[in-house]
Short mmCIF file of C-alpha atoms in Angstrom, two decimals:
data_model
loop_
_atom_site.label_atom_id
_atom_site.label_comp_id
_atom_site.label_asym_id
_atom_site.label_seq_id
_atom_site.Cartn_x
_atom_site.Cartn_y
_atom_site.Cartn_z
CA UNK A 1 1.26 2.07 -8.14
CA UNK A 2 0.66 4.58 -5.35
CA UNK A 3 4.00 6.45 -5.63
CA UNK A 4 4.71 8.46 -2.48
CA UNK A 5 1.98 8.46 0.15
CA UNK A 6 1.93 10.97 2.98
CA UNK A 7 -0.36 11.02 5.97
CA UNK A 8 -2.04 12.96 7.43
CA UNK A 9 -2.97 15.64 4.89
CA UNK A 10 -3.78 18.22 7.55
CA UNK A 11 -3.02 18.55 11.24
CA UNK A 12 -3.30 21.16 13.94
CA UNK A 13 -0.99 20.79 16.91
CA UNK A 14 -0.73 22.70 20.13
CA UNK A 15 2.62 24.10 21.18
CA UNK A 16 4.65 21.39 22.90
CA UNK A 17 2.78 18.45 21.39
CA UNK A 18 4.53 15.78 19.34
CA UNK A 19 3.54 13.98 16.19
CA UNK A 20 4.85 11.78 13.41
CA UNK A 21 4.33 12.50 9.74
CA UNK A 22 4.21 9.28 7.79
CA UNK A 23 5.75 8.74 4.36
CA UNK A 24 5.76 5.54 2.33
CA UNK A 25 6.85 4.81 -1.23
CA UNK A 26 6.32 1.68 -3.28
CA UNK A 27 8.78 2.34 -6.10
CA UNK A 28 11.78 0.70 -4.43
CA UNK A 29 13.55 4.05 -4.37
CA UNK A 30 16.76 4.22 -2.39
CA UNK A 31 16.64 7.93 -1.64
CA UNK A 32 13.97 9.60 0.44
CA UNK A 33 13.65 13.21 1.61
CA UNK A 34 11.65 15.47 3.83
CA UNK A 35 11.13 19.10 2.82
CA UNK A 36 9.22 21.96 4.31
CA UNK A 37 7.78 24.71 2.20
CA UNK A 38 7.03 28.10 3.67
CA UNK A 39 5.29 30.81 1.60
CA UNK A 40 7.74 32.55 -0.72
CA UNK A 41 10.66 30.55 0.63
CA UNK A 42 10.96 27.58 -1.69
CA UNK A 43 11.57 24.06 -0.48
CA UNK A 44 14.05 23.49 2.33
CA UNK A 45 15.52 20.07 3.07
CA UNK A 46 14.99 18.80 6.61
CA UNK A 47 16.44 15.29 6.48
CA UNK A 48 17.24 12.75 3.84
CA UNK A 49 18.11 9.08 3.59
CA UNK A 50 20.17 7.23 1.01
CA UNK A 51 18.94 3.80 2.06
CA UNK A 52 17.50 1.78 4.91
CA UNK A 53 19.34 2.47 8.13
CA UNK A 54 21.05 5.61 6.82
CA UNK A 55 19.83 9.14 7.49
CA UNK A 56 21.46 12.55 7.39
CA UNK A 57 20.61 16.13 8.23
CA UNK A 58 19.60 18.62 5.59
CA UNK A 59 19.45 22.38 5.75
CA UNK A 60 16.89 22.80 8.56
CA UNK A 61 16.93 19.70 10.82
CA UNK A 62 16.43 21.33 14.22
CA UNK A 63 13.25 20.23 15.97
CA UNK A 64 12.84 17.12 13.82
CA UNK A 65 13.96 13.53 13.79
CA UNK A 66 13.73 10.71 11.28
CA UNK A 67 14.27 6.99 10.98
CA UNK A 68 14.54 4.64 8.01
CA UNK A 69 14.07 1.08 9.18
CA UNK A 70 12.78 -0.10 5.80
CA UNK A 71 13.27 0.99 2.19
CA UNK A 72 9.60 1.92 1.95
CA UNK A 73 9.03 4.08 5.02
CA UNK A 74 10.58 7.36 6.15
CA UNK A 75 8.63 8.92 9.04
CA UNK A 76 9.36 12.44 10.28
CA UNK A 77 8.99 13.06 14.00
CA UNK A 78 8.27 16.47 15.52
CA UNK A 79 9.04 16.73 19.22
CA UNK A 80 7.79 19.72 21.21
CA UNK A 81 6.02 21.47 18.33
CA UNK A 82 6.62 25.20 17.95
CA UNK A 83 4.76 27.84 15.88
CA UNK A 84 7.86 28.12 13.65
CA UNK A 85 7.12 24.60 12.46
CA UNK A 86 3.86 25.70 10.87
CA UNK A 87 4.46 24.79 7.24
CA UNK A 88 3.64 22.40 4.44
CA UNK A 89 5.75 19.28 4.60
CA UNK A 90 6.61 17.23 1.54
CA UNK A 91 8.13 13.80 1.42
CA UNK A 92 9.91 12.81 -1.79
CA UNK A 93 11.84 9.88 -3.16
CA UNK A 94 14.20 9.12 -6.02
CA UNK A 95 15.94 6.04 -7.33
CA UNK A 96 19.38 7.64 -7.46
CA UNK A 97 20.75 10.92 -6.24
CA UNK A 98 20.57 12.69 -9.59
CA UNK A 99 17.11 11.60 -10.65
CA UNK A 100 13.96 13.68 -10.64
CA UNK A 101 12.04 13.31 -7.46
CA UNK A 102 8.55 11.95 -6.90
CA UNK A 103 6.74 13.99 -4.29
CA UNK A 104 3.96 13.09 -1.93
CA UNK A 105 0.87 15.29 -1.79
CA UNK A 106 2.05 17.12 1.32
CA UNK A 107 0.97 17.62 4.92
CA UNK A 108 -0.24 21.03 6.02
CA UNK A 109 0.72 21.46 9.66
CA UNK A 110 -0.37 24.33 11.87
CA UNK A 111 1.05 24.78 15.37
CA UNK A 112 -1.01 27.02 17.64
CA UNK B 1 23.24 32.92 0.82
CA UNK B 2 20.94 31.66 -1.91
CA UNK B 3 22.53 29.03 -4.08
CA UNK B 4 19.67 28.89 -6.58
CA UNK B 5 18.00 32.09 -7.73
CA UNK B 6 14.95 32.20 -9.92
CA UNK B 7 13.57 35.17 -11.80
CA UNK B 8 11.14 36.66 -12.10
CA UNK B 9 9.44 35.75 -8.82
CA UNK B 10 6.06 36.25 -10.43
CA UNK B 11 4.76 36.79 -13.92
CA UNK B 12 1.34 37.48 -15.42
CA UNK B 13 0.78 36.80 -19.12
CA UNK B 14 -2.12 36.35 -21.52
CA UNK B 15 -3.02 33.06 -23.12
CA UNK B 16 -0.94 32.46 -26.21
CA UNK B 17 2.08 34.39 -24.96
CA UNK B 18 5.53 32.81 -24.75
CA UNK B 19 7.34 33.00 -21.43
CA UNK B 20 10.91 32.39 -20.34
CA UNK B 21 11.69 31.55 -16.75
CA UNK B 22 15.24 31.90 -15.47
CA UNK B 23 17.25 29.92 -12.96
CA UNK B 24 20.82 30.68 -11.96
CA UNK B 25 22.83 28.56 -9.60
CA UNK B 26 26.08 28.77 -7.75
CA UNK B 27 27.17 25.43 -6.35
CA UNK B 28 30.36 23.42 -6.41
CA UNK B 29 30.47 19.88 -7.75
CA UNK B 30 27.34 20.49 -9.75
CA UNK B 31 25.51 17.37 -10.91
CA UNK B 32 22.16 18.33 -12.45
CA UNK B 33 19.49 20.98 -12.71
CA UNK B 34 15.87 19.99 -12.17
CA UNK B 35 12.65 21.80 -13.10
CA UNK B 36 9.32 21.19 -11.38
CA UNK B 37 5.77 22.48 -11.79
CA UNK B 38 3.78 22.99 -8.63
CA UNK B 39 0.06 23.59 -8.85
CA UNK B 40 -2.08 23.18 -5.77
CA UNK B 41 -0.15 20.43 -4.11
CA UNK B 42 3.10 18.57 -4.71
CA UNK B 43 5.70 19.55 -7.31
CA UNK B 44 5.68 17.39 -10.41
CA UNK B 45 8.86 16.67 -12.29
CA UNK B 46 9.40 18.36 -15.66
CA UNK B 47 13.04 18.08 -16.72
CA UNK B 48 16.46 17.03 -15.55
CA UNK B 49 19.41 18.69 -17.27
CA UNK B 50 22.98 17.54 -16.94
CA UNK B 51 24.69 18.66 -20.15
CA UNK B 52 25.15 22.14 -21.56
CA UNK B 53 23.44 23.16 -24.75
CA UNK B 54 21.16 20.16 -25.12
CA UNK B 55 17.54 21.23 -25.18
CA UNK B 56 14.97 19.06 -23.50
CA UNK B 57 11.47 19.37 -24.85
CA UNK B 58 8.05 18.18 -23.78
CA UNK B 59 5.14 19.56 -25.76
CA UNK B 60 5.11 23.34 -25.37
CA UNK B 61 7.76 23.27 -22.65
CA UNK B 62 11.47 23.25 -23.27
CA UNK B 63 14.55 23.82 -21.18
CA UNK B 64 18.25 24.25 -21.68
CA UNK B 65 21.27 24.42 -19.41
CA UNK B 66 24.39 26.57 -19.69
CA UNK B 67 27.04 25.13 -17.36
CA UNK B 68 29.56 27.83 -18.28
CA UNK B 69 27.28 30.71 -17.29
CA UNK B 70 25.58 28.64 -14.55
CA UNK B 71 21.98 29.12 -15.56
CA UNK B 72 19.02 27.39 -17.08
CA UNK B 73 15.87 28.64 -18.75
CA UNK B 74 12.44 27.13 -19.03
CA UNK B 75 10.41 28.21 -22.04
CA UNK B 76 6.67 27.80 -22.40
CA UNK B 77 5.16 28.64 -25.78
CA UNK B 78 1.49 29.32 -26.57
CA UNK B 79 0.68 29.49 -22.86
CA UNK B 80 -2.65 28.20 -21.58
CA UNK B 81 -4.49 28.86 -18.32
CA UNK B 82 -3.49 25.35 -17.23
CA UNK B 83 0.13 26.47 -17.22
CA UNK B 84 -0.62 28.70 -14.23
CA UNK B 85 1.56 27.32 -11.42
CA UNK B 86 4.73 27.86 -9.48
CA UNK B 87 7.76 26.65 -11.40
CA UNK B 88 10.65 25.48 -9.25
CA UNK B 89 14.20 24.80 -10.25
CA UNK B 90 16.70 22.90 -8.15
CA UNK B 91 20.42 22.23 -8.39
CA UNK B 92 21.90 18.96 -7.25
CA UNK B 93 25.52 18.85 -6.17
CA UNK B 94 27.99 16.87 -4.11
CA UNK B 95 29.25 18.39 -0.88
CA UNK B 96 31.12 17.15 2.20
CA UNK B 97 30.89 13.58 0.99
CA UNK B 98 27.15 13.66 0.62
CA UNK B 99 24.60 14.55 -1.96
CA UNK B 100 22.70 17.84 -1.77
CA UNK B 101 19.87 19.49 -3.59
CA UNK B 102 18.71 23.06 -3.22
CA UNK B 103 15.50 24.56 -4.58
CA UNK B 104 15.00 28.13 -5.70
CA UNK B 105 12.04 30.11 -4.36
CA UNK B 106 10.06 29.55 -7.53
CA UNK B 107 8.43 31.66 -10.22
CA UNK B 108 4.69 32.09 -9.91
CA UNK B 109 3.20 32.14 -13.40
CA UNK B 110 -0.35 33.33 -13.92
CA UNK B 111 -1.90 32.92 -17.37
CA UNK B 112 -5.05 34.93 -17.90
CA UNK B 113 -7.57 34.29 -20.70
#
């Protein structure tokens, strides 16, 4: 049982480049989330999904996009990367909205 | 404005000490309060609290929720160096027809031998 798998673990992007952060879970969880964590700032929600085909914005969605074509996968797309998007990105999932989350191991992204 | 506030932001203790970490929240349509431990990488789930006054316990860690005063505490007794981590709390709540969760900034605990 792999849990929540994120790839890549590290990435350096140049300003203006695009990339997709992958997230997959094998627990049949309905809810999936993308967070970013900046030093001393806690976790901030970017986007979330309550099931396949349904996504919604979180607290800091600007500059990102998501899709949820299957229950298992929830990729996060960065278009036109900016230095402000330098952060650690965590994907998480839960079975219901009130459950504890299972987190992926994170992606450390640097935009230069 | 911050909806979830943790204190202290950092704490240094000696092995064997007991620590209490605080988490206050201010959200409407509150559903649950979650505690996580974050070491080098992803946060790992510790507790979910939904009812006031009922202590949840796991080994040397325990937590309780006060829904009247809108806070929760996380206690760690007989601390060990392996308890060194950032402890995050998060409040889940319903808003604008959707489900929300907000994390505090965390308490960085350092346990020295």
